[in-house]
Amino acid sequence: MISNYNCNCPNCARARATNDTQSNQRQQNNLNHFDRCRPNQPSCPPCPPCPPIPQCLCFFTGPTGPTGQMGATGPTGPTGQMGPTGPTGPIGDTGPVQQLRGIQVQLTNAGNTFVNTNEPVVFNNVEDDQSVNVNYNALTGEFTINEPGNYYVSWWVATDGAGPSLTITFAVEVNGSLNILGASPIVTGQVVGNAFVTVGAIPATIRLVNLTPDNTMFANTNVQANMVITEISG
């Protein structure tokens, strides 16, 4: 019988007493069995079955119970201190260089001359040409765009009347059809305009056309007209 000699619970106390009694009984049975097994003695009767062994609760662990439900999440702990700054990374590659390119033309020495209605201004001086994608024809006043992209057009014309017309109108004409107008109610002065042109199919053409109902006279100034076409993106 299992018992814990250091435990004073009732189970262990009874187990120790039972152990002592059973131990004495086994010793006596052994002696009796020895005597019966001597020569000329009857054969030994079968030994009595051992009594059931009481279990001491101090030494037996029961089966593991089911896992309990998860408890509530505890509060968030305080934020830790900021770590040290990491090492500086390597210098990246140099990005592409963006260069402003375009063309500027002017009309000079044309004071007191006319531009007919529905006709282009023919600029006679190329002041600067930094674009391989824009070509200018000084005989026709037509610009040719050879690269798809976005282009910004700015212009002005100095005028000195247009017959009976009370307003002056010029327009940026793209491919002979798209007109982006610029107008002034002052027939003697300066007409200013600009346009944002997106070119898809090439080649594309641009002209500055007089849309005033009557022929328009250029002012008697040093410069009668100016136009700039700038490439915004390719």
PDB file of C-alpha atoms in Angstrom:
ATOM      1  CA  MET A   1       0.000   0.000   0.000  1.00  0.00           C
ATOM      2  CA  ILE A   2       1.379   3.373  -1.025  1.00  0.00           C
ATOM      3  CA  SER A   3       1.828   5.916   1.722  1.00  0.00           C
ATOM      4  CA  ASN A   4       3.818   9.024   2.425  1.00  0.00           C
ATOM      5  CA  TYR A   5       5.545   8.800   5.773  1.00  0.00           C
ATOM      6  CA  ASN A   6       5.989  12.557   5.817  1.00  0.00           C
ATOM      7  CA  CYS A   7       2.282  13.234   5.269  1.00  0.00           C
ATOM      8  CA  ASN A   8      -0.237  13.327   8.100  1.00  0.00           C
ATOM      9  CA  CYS A   9      -3.386  13.231   5.985  1.00  0.00           C
ATOM     10  CA  PRO A  10      -5.978  10.558   6.964  1.00  0.00           C
ATOM     11  CA  ASN A  11      -5.302   8.540   3.801  1.00  0.00           C
ATOM     12  CA  CYS A  12      -1.582   8.259   4.447  1.00  0.00           C
ATOM     13  CA  ALA A  13      -2.143   7.512   8.147  1.00  0.00           C
ATOM     14  CA  ARG A  14      -4.508   4.638   7.304  1.00  0.00           C
ATOM     15  CA  ALA A  15      -2.153   3.420   4.601  1.00  0.00           C
ATOM     16  CA  ARG A  16       0.761   3.278   7.027  1.00  0.00           C
ATOM     17  CA  ALA A  17      -1.327   1.311   9.587  1.00  0.00           C
ATOM     18  CA  THR A  18      -2.543  -1.077   6.893  1.00  0.00           C
ATOM     19  CA  ASN A  19       1.007  -1.528   5.627  1.00  0.00           C
ATOM     20  CA  ASP A  20       2.183  -2.515   9.078  1.00  0.00           C
ATOM     21  CA  THR A  21      -0.672  -5.024   9.539  1.00  0.00           C
ATOM     22  CA  GLN A  22      -0.228  -6.500   6.066  1.00  0.00           C
ATOM     23  CA  SER A  23       3.507  -6.755   6.564  1.00  0.00           C
ATOM     24  CA  ASN A  24       3.029  -8.783   9.766  1.00  0.00           C
ATOM     25  CA  GLN A  25       0.427 -10.971   8.048  1.00  0.00           C
ATOM     26  CA  ARG A  26       2.742 -11.650   5.102  1.00  0.00           C
ATOM     27  CA  GLN A  27       5.526 -12.673   7.434  1.00  0.00           C
ATOM     28  CA  GLN A  28       3.231 -15.098   9.239  1.00  0.00           C
ATOM     29  CA  ASN A  29       1.952 -16.509   5.930  1.00  0.00           C
ATOM     30  CA  ASN A  30       5.484 -17.055   4.763  1.00  0.00           C
ATOM     31  CA  LEU A  31       6.303 -18.972   7.933  1.00  0.00           C
ATOM     32  CA  ASN A  32       3.182 -21.109   7.620  1.00  0.00           C
ATOM     33  CA  HIS A  33       3.916 -21.710   3.997  1.00  0.00           C
ATOM     34  CA  PHE A  34       7.457 -22.754   4.846  1.00  0.00           C
ATOM     35  CA  ASP A  35       6.225 -25.230   7.433  1.00  0.00           C
ATOM     36  CA  ARG A  36       3.679 -26.759   5.077  1.00  0.00           C
ATOM     37  CA  CYS A  37       6.249 -27.116   2.350  1.00  0.00           C
ATOM     38  CA  ARG A  38       8.620 -29.282   4.415  1.00  0.00           C
ATOM     39  CA  PRO A  39       9.018 -32.956   3.409  1.00  0.00           C
ATOM     40  CA  ASN A  40       6.116 -35.188   4.246  1.00  0.00           C
ATOM     41  CA  GLN A  41       3.814 -32.118   4.515  1.00  0.00           C
ATOM     42  CA  PRO A  42       0.657 -31.686   2.480  1.00  0.00           C
ATOM     43  CA  SER A  43       0.913 -29.476  -0.599  1.00  0.00           C
ATOM     44  CA  CYS A  44       0.643 -25.740  -0.023  1.00  0.00           C
ATOM     45  CA  PRO A  45      -2.786 -24.203  -0.387  1.00  0.00           C
ATOM     46  CA  PRO A  46      -3.000 -21.278  -2.782  1.00  0.00           C
ATOM     47  CA  CYS A  47      -2.022 -17.969  -1.296  1.00  0.00           C
ATOM     48  CA  PRO A  48      -4.888 -15.664  -0.481  1.00  0.00           C
ATOM     49  CA  PRO A  49      -5.309 -12.771  -2.902  1.00  0.00           C
ATOM     50  CA  CYS A  50      -3.739  -9.511  -1.902  1.00  0.00           C
ATOM     51  CA  PRO A  51      -6.168  -6.937  -0.543  1.00  0.00           C
ATOM     52  CA  PRO A  52      -6.881  -3.904  -2.720  1.00  0.00           C
ATOM     53  CA  ILE A  53      -4.381  -1.134  -2.360  1.00  0.00           C
ATOM     54  CA  PRO A  54      -5.918   2.126  -1.257  1.00  0.00           C
ATOM     55  CA  GLN A  55      -4.666   5.071  -3.260  1.00  0.00           C
ATOM     56  CA  CYS A  56      -3.076   7.976  -1.495  1.00  0.00           C
ATOM     57  CA  LEU A  57      -4.254  11.269  -2.939  1.00  0.00           C
ATOM     58  CA  CYS A  58      -0.863  12.798  -2.167  1.00  0.00           C
ATOM     59  CA  PHE A  59       0.854  10.951  -5.047  1.00  0.00           C
ATOM     60  CA  PHE A  60      -1.636  10.679  -7.883  1.00  0.00           C
ATOM     61  CA  THR A  61      -2.167  13.458 -10.464  1.00  0.00           C
ATOM     62  CA  GLY A  62      -5.478  13.426 -12.231  1.00  0.00           C
ATOM     63  CA  PRO A  63      -5.960  13.911 -15.992  1.00  0.00           C
ATOM     64  CA  THR A  64      -5.290  17.352 -17.411  1.00  0.00           C
ATOM     65  CA  GLY A  65      -8.400  19.442 -17.525  1.00  0.00           C
ATOM     66  CA  PRO A  66      -9.590  21.425 -20.559  1.00  0.00           C
ATOM     67  CA  THR A  67      -7.846  24.675 -21.367  1.00  0.00           C
ATOM     68  CA  GLY A  68      -9.572  27.622 -19.779  1.00  0.00           C
ATOM     69  CA  GLN A  69     -10.809  30.645 -21.677  1.00  0.00           C
ATOM     70  CA  MET A  70      -8.269  33.318 -22.574  1.00  0.00           C
ATOM     71  CA  GLY A  71      -8.266  36.171 -20.149  1.00  0.00           C
ATOM     72  CA  ALA A  72      -8.795  39.790 -21.076  1.00  0.00           C
ATOM     73  CA  THR A  73      -5.932  41.594 -22.795  1.00  0.00           C
ATOM     74  CA  GLY A  74      -3.904  43.616 -20.399  1.00  0.00           C
ATOM     75  CA  PRO A  75      -3.334  47.347 -20.803  1.00  0.00           C
ATOM     76  CA  THR A  76      -0.779  48.535 -23.333  1.00  0.00           C
ATOM     77  CA  GLY A  77       2.592  49.091 -21.799  1.00  0.00           C
ATOM     78  CA  PRO A  78       4.394  52.417 -21.962  1.00  0.00           C
ATOM     79  CA  THR A  79       6.178  53.388 -25.176  1.00  0.00           C
ATOM     80  CA  GLY A  80       9.839  52.530 -25.097  1.00  0.00           C
ATOM     81  CA  GLN A  81      12.590  55.013 -25.613  1.00  0.00           C
ATOM     82  CA  MET A  82      13.461  56.008 -29.162  1.00  0.00           C
ATOM     83  CA  GLY A  83      16.372  54.044 -30.528  1.00  0.00           C
ATOM     84  CA  PRO A  84      19.523  55.623 -31.859  1.00  0.00           C
ATOM     85  CA  THR A  85      19.547  57.134 -35.345  1.00  0.00           C
ATOM     86  CA  GLY A  86      20.656  54.651 -37.964  1.00  0.00           C
ATOM     87  CA  PRO A  87      23.610  55.224 -40.227  1.00  0.00           C
ATOM     88  CA  THR A  88      23.243  57.502 -43.230  1.00  0.00           C
ATOM     89  CA  GLY A  89      22.404  55.585 -46.382  1.00  0.00           C
ATOM     90  CA  PRO A  90      24.393  55.786 -49.583  1.00  0.00           C
ATOM     91  CA  ILE A  91      23.834  58.682 -51.974  1.00  0.00           C
ATOM     92  CA  GLY A  92      21.376  57.780 -54.719  1.00  0.00           C
ATOM     93  CA  ASP A  93      21.919  58.071 -58.412  1.00  0.00           C
ATOM     94  CA  THR A  94      21.633  61.485 -60.004  1.00  0.00           C
ATOM     95  CA  GLY A  95      18.201  62.045 -61.503  1.00  0.00           C
ATOM     96  CA  PRO A  96      17.596  63.049 -65.099  1.00  0.00           C
ATOM     97  CA  VAL A  97      18.295  66.670 -65.964  1.00  0.00           C
ATOM     98  CA  GLN A  98      15.240  68.648 -67.051  1.00  0.00           C
ATOM     99  CA  GLN A  99      16.170  71.348 -69.540  1.00  0.00           C
ATOM    100  CA  LEU A 100      13.770  74.021 -70.747  1.00  0.00           C
ATOM    101  CA  ARG A 101      13.703  74.003 -74.527  1.00  0.00           C
ATOM    102  CA  GLY A 102      11.748  75.988 -77.076  1.00  0.00           C
ATOM    103  CA  ILE A 103      11.796  78.633 -79.787  1.00  0.00           C
ATOM    104  CA  GLN A 104      11.205  82.394 -79.762  1.00  0.00           C
ATOM    105  CA  VAL A 105      10.388  84.473 -82.854  1.00  0.00           C
ATOM    106  CA  GLN A 106       9.544  88.151 -83.410  1.00  0.00           C
ATOM    107  CA  LEU A 107       8.151  90.440 -86.066  1.00  0.00           C
ATOM    108  CA  THR A 108      10.234  93.616 -86.414  1.00  0.00           C
ATOM    109  CA  ASN A 109      10.352  96.632 -88.745  1.00  0.00           C
ATOM    110  CA  ALA A 110       6.799  96.034 -89.902  1.00  0.00           C
ATOM    111  CA  GLY A 111       5.126  99.178 -88.531  1.00  0.00           C
ATOM    112  CA  ASN A 112       2.148 100.527 -90.466  1.00  0.00           C
ATOM    113  CA  THR A 113       1.807  97.287 -92.431  1.00  0.00           C
ATOM    114  CA  PHE A 114      -1.240  95.013 -92.334  1.00  0.00           C
ATOM    115  CA  VAL A 115      -2.005  91.387 -91.567  1.00  0.00           C
ATOM    116  CA  ASN A 116      -5.081  90.327 -93.478  1.00  0.00           C
ATOM    117  CA  THR A 117      -8.030  88.686 -91.785  1.00  0.00           C
ATOM    118  CA  ASN A 118      -7.728  84.885 -91.473  1.00  0.00           C
ATOM    119  CA  GLU A 119      -4.033  85.138 -92.360  1.00  0.00           C
ATOM    120  CA  PRO A 120      -1.087  84.212 -90.083  1.00  0.00           C
ATOM    121  CA  VAL A 121       1.457  86.575 -88.581  1.00  0.00           C
ATOM    122  CA  VAL A 122       4.715  85.931 -90.408  1.00  0.00           C
ATOM    123  CA  PHE A 123       7.555  86.507 -87.944  1.00  0.00           C
ATOM    124  CA  ASN A 124      10.770  87.603 -89.625  1.00  0.00           C
ATOM    125  CA  ASN A 125      13.297  86.991 -86.817  1.00  0.00           C
ATOM    126  CA  VAL A 126      14.180  83.809 -84.915  1.00  0.00           C
ATOM    127  CA  GLU A 127      15.503  85.179 -81.625  1.00  0.00           C
ATOM    128  CA  ASP A 128      16.377  81.828 -80.057  1.00  0.00           C
ATOM    129  CA  ASP A 129      15.891  78.215 -81.077  1.00  0.00           C
ATOM    130  CA  GLN A 130      16.764  75.542 -78.482  1.00  0.00           C
ATOM    131  CA  SER A 131      14.417  72.821 -79.688  1.00  0.00           C
ATOM    132  CA  VAL A 132      15.045  70.103 -82.220  1.00  0.00           C
ATOM    133  CA  ASN A 133      11.337  69.237 -82.085  1.00  0.00           C
ATOM    134  CA  VAL A 134       9.974  72.588 -83.289  1.00  0.00           C
ATOM    135  CA  ASN A 135      10.797  73.999 -86.715  1.00  0.00           C
ATOM    136  CA  TYR A 136       9.746  77.427 -88.024  1.00  0.00           C
ATOM    137  CA  ASN A 137       9.111  78.446 -91.630  1.00  0.00           C
ATOM    138  CA  ALA A 138       9.803  82.208 -91.992  1.00  0.00           C
ATOM    139  CA  LEU A 139       8.079  82.284 -95.383  1.00  0.00           C
ATOM    140  CA  THR A 140       4.705  80.968 -94.189  1.00  0.00           C
ATOM    141  CA  GLY A 141       4.722  81.788 -90.448  1.00  0.00           C
ATOM    142  CA  GLU A 142       4.060  78.116 -89.673  1.00  0.00           C
ATOM    143  CA  PHE A 143       5.633  76.078 -86.871  1.00  0.00           C
ATOM    144  CA  THR A 144       5.972  72.296 -87.259  1.00  0.00           C
ATOM    145  CA  ILE A 145       6.002  70.032 -84.170  1.00  0.00           C
ATOM    146  CA  ASN A 146       7.871  66.775 -84.716  1.00  0.00           C
ATOM    147  CA  GLU A 147       7.574  65.159 -81.279  1.00  0.00           C
ATOM    148  CA  PRO A 148       4.415  64.210 -79.310  1.00  0.00           C
ATOM    149  CA  GLY A 149       4.038  65.989 -76.006  1.00  0.00           C
ATOM    150  CA  ASN A 150       2.804  69.142 -74.318  1.00  0.00           C
ATOM    151  CA  TYR A 151       3.746  72.614 -75.513  1.00  0.00           C
ATOM    152  CA  TYR A 152       3.107  76.030 -74.030  1.00  0.00           C
ATOM    153  CA  VAL A 153       2.547  78.882 -76.477  1.00  0.00           C
ATOM    154  CA  SER A 154       2.633  82.575 -75.470  1.00  0.00           C
ATOM    155  CA  TRP A 155       2.326  85.567 -77.802  1.00  0.00           C
ATOM    156  CA  TRP A 156       1.489  89.257 -78.157  1.00  0.00           C
ATOM    157  CA  VAL A 157       0.783  91.575 -81.087  1.00  0.00           C
ATOM    158  CA  ALA A 158       1.016  95.394 -81.098  1.00  0.00           C
ATOM    159  CA  THR A 159      -1.831  96.802 -83.239  1.00  0.00           C
ATOM    160  CA  ASP A 160      -2.916 100.214 -84.521  1.00  0.00           C
ATOM    161  CA  GLY A 161      -6.503  99.752 -85.595  1.00  0.00           C
ATOM    162  CA  ALA A 162      -8.482  97.364 -87.755  1.00  0.00           C
ATOM    163  CA  GLY A 163     -10.764  99.464 -89.964  1.00  0.00           C
ATOM    164  CA  PRO A 164     -14.301  99.613 -88.539  1.00  0.00           C
ATOM    165  CA  SER A 165     -13.692  96.691 -86.115  1.00  0.00           C
ATOM    166  CA  LEU A 166     -14.109  97.600 -82.445  1.00  0.00           C
ATOM    167  CA  THR A 167     -12.109  94.631 -81.145  1.00  0.00           C
ATOM    168  CA  ILE A 168      -8.946  92.798 -82.125  1.00  0.00           C
ATOM    169  CA  THR A 169      -8.785  88.977 -82.109  1.00  0.00           C
ATOM    170  CA  PHE A 170      -5.893  86.625 -82.804  1.00  0.00           C
ATOM    171  CA  ALA A 171      -5.764  82.882 -82.224  1.00  0.00           C
ATOM    172  CA  VAL A 172      -3.311  80.008 -81.963  1.00  0.00           C
ATOM    173  CA  GLU A 173      -4.333  77.657 -84.768  1.00  0.00           C
ATOM    174  CA  VAL A 174      -3.355  73.970 -84.399  1.00  0.00           C
ATOM    175  CA  ASN A 175      -3.455  71.773 -87.495  1.00  0.00           C
ATOM    176  CA  GLY A 176      -5.605  74.338 -89.273  1.00  0.00           C
ATOM    177  CA  SER A 177      -8.670  73.866 -87.076  1.00  0.00           C
ATOM    178  CA  LEU A 178      -8.232  74.323 -83.315  1.00  0.00           C
ATOM    179  CA  ASN A 179      -8.338  78.016 -82.424  1.00  0.00           C
ATOM    180  CA  ILE A 180      -7.279  79.198 -78.948  1.00  0.00           C
ATOM    181  CA  LEU A 181      -8.319  82.834 -78.897  1.00  0.00           C
ATOM    182  CA  GLY A 182      -6.837  85.998 -77.478  1.00  0.00           C
ATOM    183  CA  ALA A 183      -8.752  89.277 -77.893  1.00  0.00           C
ATOM    184  CA  SER A 184      -8.760  92.923 -76.804  1.00  0.00           C
ATOM    185  CA  PRO A 185     -11.429  95.647 -76.852  1.00  0.00           C
ATOM    186  CA  ILE A 186      -8.674  98.173 -77.507  1.00  0.00           C
ATOM    187  CA  VAL A 187      -7.840  98.242 -81.194  1.00  0.00           C
ATOM    188  CA  THR A 188      -4.731 100.336 -80.674  1.00  0.00           C
ATOM    189  CA  GLY A 189      -2.502  98.651 -78.175  1.00  0.00           C
ATOM    190  CA  GLN A 190      -1.280  95.158 -77.436  1.00  0.00           C
ATOM    191  CA  VAL A 191      -3.227  91.901 -77.758  1.00  0.00           C
ATOM    192  CA  VAL A 192      -1.882  89.126 -75.532  1.00  0.00           C
ATOM    193  CA  GLY A 193      -2.664  85.432 -75.454  1.00  0.00           C
ATOM    194  CA  ASN A 194      -1.357  81.965 -74.565  1.00  0.00           C
ATOM    195  CA  ALA A 195      -2.251  78.349 -75.180  1.00  0.00           C
ATOM    196  CA  PHE A 196      -1.489  74.897 -73.834  1.00  0.00           C
ATOM    197  CA  VAL A 197      -1.213  72.476 -76.743  1.00  0.00           C
ATOM    198  CA  THR A 198      -1.017  68.694 -76.510  1.00  0.00           C
ATOM    199  CA  VAL A 199       0.401  67.055 -79.607  1.00  0.00           C
ATOM    200  CA  GLY A 200      -0.416  63.407 -80.258  1.00  0.00           C
ATOM    201  CA  ALA A 201      -0.102  62.638 -83.933  1.00  0.00           C
ATOM    202  CA  ILE A 202       2.897  64.155 -85.674  1.00  0.00           C
ATOM    203  CA  PRO A 203       3.732  66.247 -87.496  1.00  0.00           C
ATOM    204  CA  ALA A 204       1.504  68.979 -86.080  1.00  0.00           C
ATOM    205  CA  THR A 205       1.371  72.613 -87.203  1.00  0.00           C
ATOM    206  CA  ILE A 206       0.862  75.844 -85.259  1.00  0.00           C
ATOM    207  CA  ARG A 207       0.166  79.351 -86.587  1.00  0.00           C
ATOM    208  CA  LEU A 208      -0.840  82.680 -85.018  1.00  0.00           C
ATOM    209  CA  VAL A 209      -3.804  83.799 -87.140  1.00  0.00           C
ATOM    210  CA  ASN A 210      -5.662  87.142 -87.310  1.00  0.00           C
ATOM    211  CA  LEU A 211      -9.368  86.437 -86.687  1.00  0.00           C
ATOM    212  CA  THR A 212     -10.391  90.092 -86.619  1.00  0.00           C
ATOM    213  CA  PRO A 213     -13.135  90.667 -89.232  1.00  0.00           C
ATOM    214  CA  ASP A 214     -10.985  93.342 -90.897  1.00  0.00           C
ATOM    215  CA  ASN A 215      -7.346  93.639 -91.834  1.00  0.00           C
ATOM    216  CA  THR A 216      -5.325  94.699 -88.819  1.00  0.00           C
ATOM    217  CA  MET A 217      -2.513  97.240 -88.880  1.00  0.00           C
ATOM    218  CA  PHE A 218       0.671  96.634 -86.932  1.00  0.00           C
ATOM    219  CA  ALA A 219       1.768  99.410 -84.607  1.00  0.00           C
ATOM    220  CA  ASN A 220       4.702 101.604 -85.589  1.00  0.00           C
ATOM    221  CA  THR A 221       6.987 100.211 -82.867  1.00  0.00           C
ATOM    222  CA  ASN A 222      10.360  98.500 -82.824  1.00  0.00           C
ATOM    223  CA  VAL A 223       8.752  95.067 -82.356  1.00  0.00           C
ATOM    224  CA  GLN A 224       5.277  94.389 -83.714  1.00  0.00           C
ATOM    225  CA  ALA A 225       4.773  90.796 -82.470  1.00  0.00           C
ATOM    226  CA  ASN A 226       6.424  88.120 -80.354  1.00  0.00           C
ATOM    227  CA  MET A 227       5.781  84.390 -79.933  1.00  0.00           C
ATOM    228  CA  VAL A 228       7.386  81.653 -77.785  1.00  0.00           C
ATOM    229  CA  ILE A 229       6.733  77.886 -77.945  1.00  0.00           C
ATOM    230  CA  THR A 230       8.125  75.949 -74.975  1.00  0.00           C
ATOM    231  CA  GLU A 231       8.329  72.176 -74.634  1.00  0.00           C
ATOM    232  CA  ILE A 232       6.743  71.155 -71.334  1.00  0.00           C
ATOM    233  CA  SER A 233       7.243  67.379 -71.581  1.00  0.00           C
ATOM    234  CA  GLY A 234       8.069  64.720 -74.103  1.00  0.00           C
TER     235      GLY A 234
END
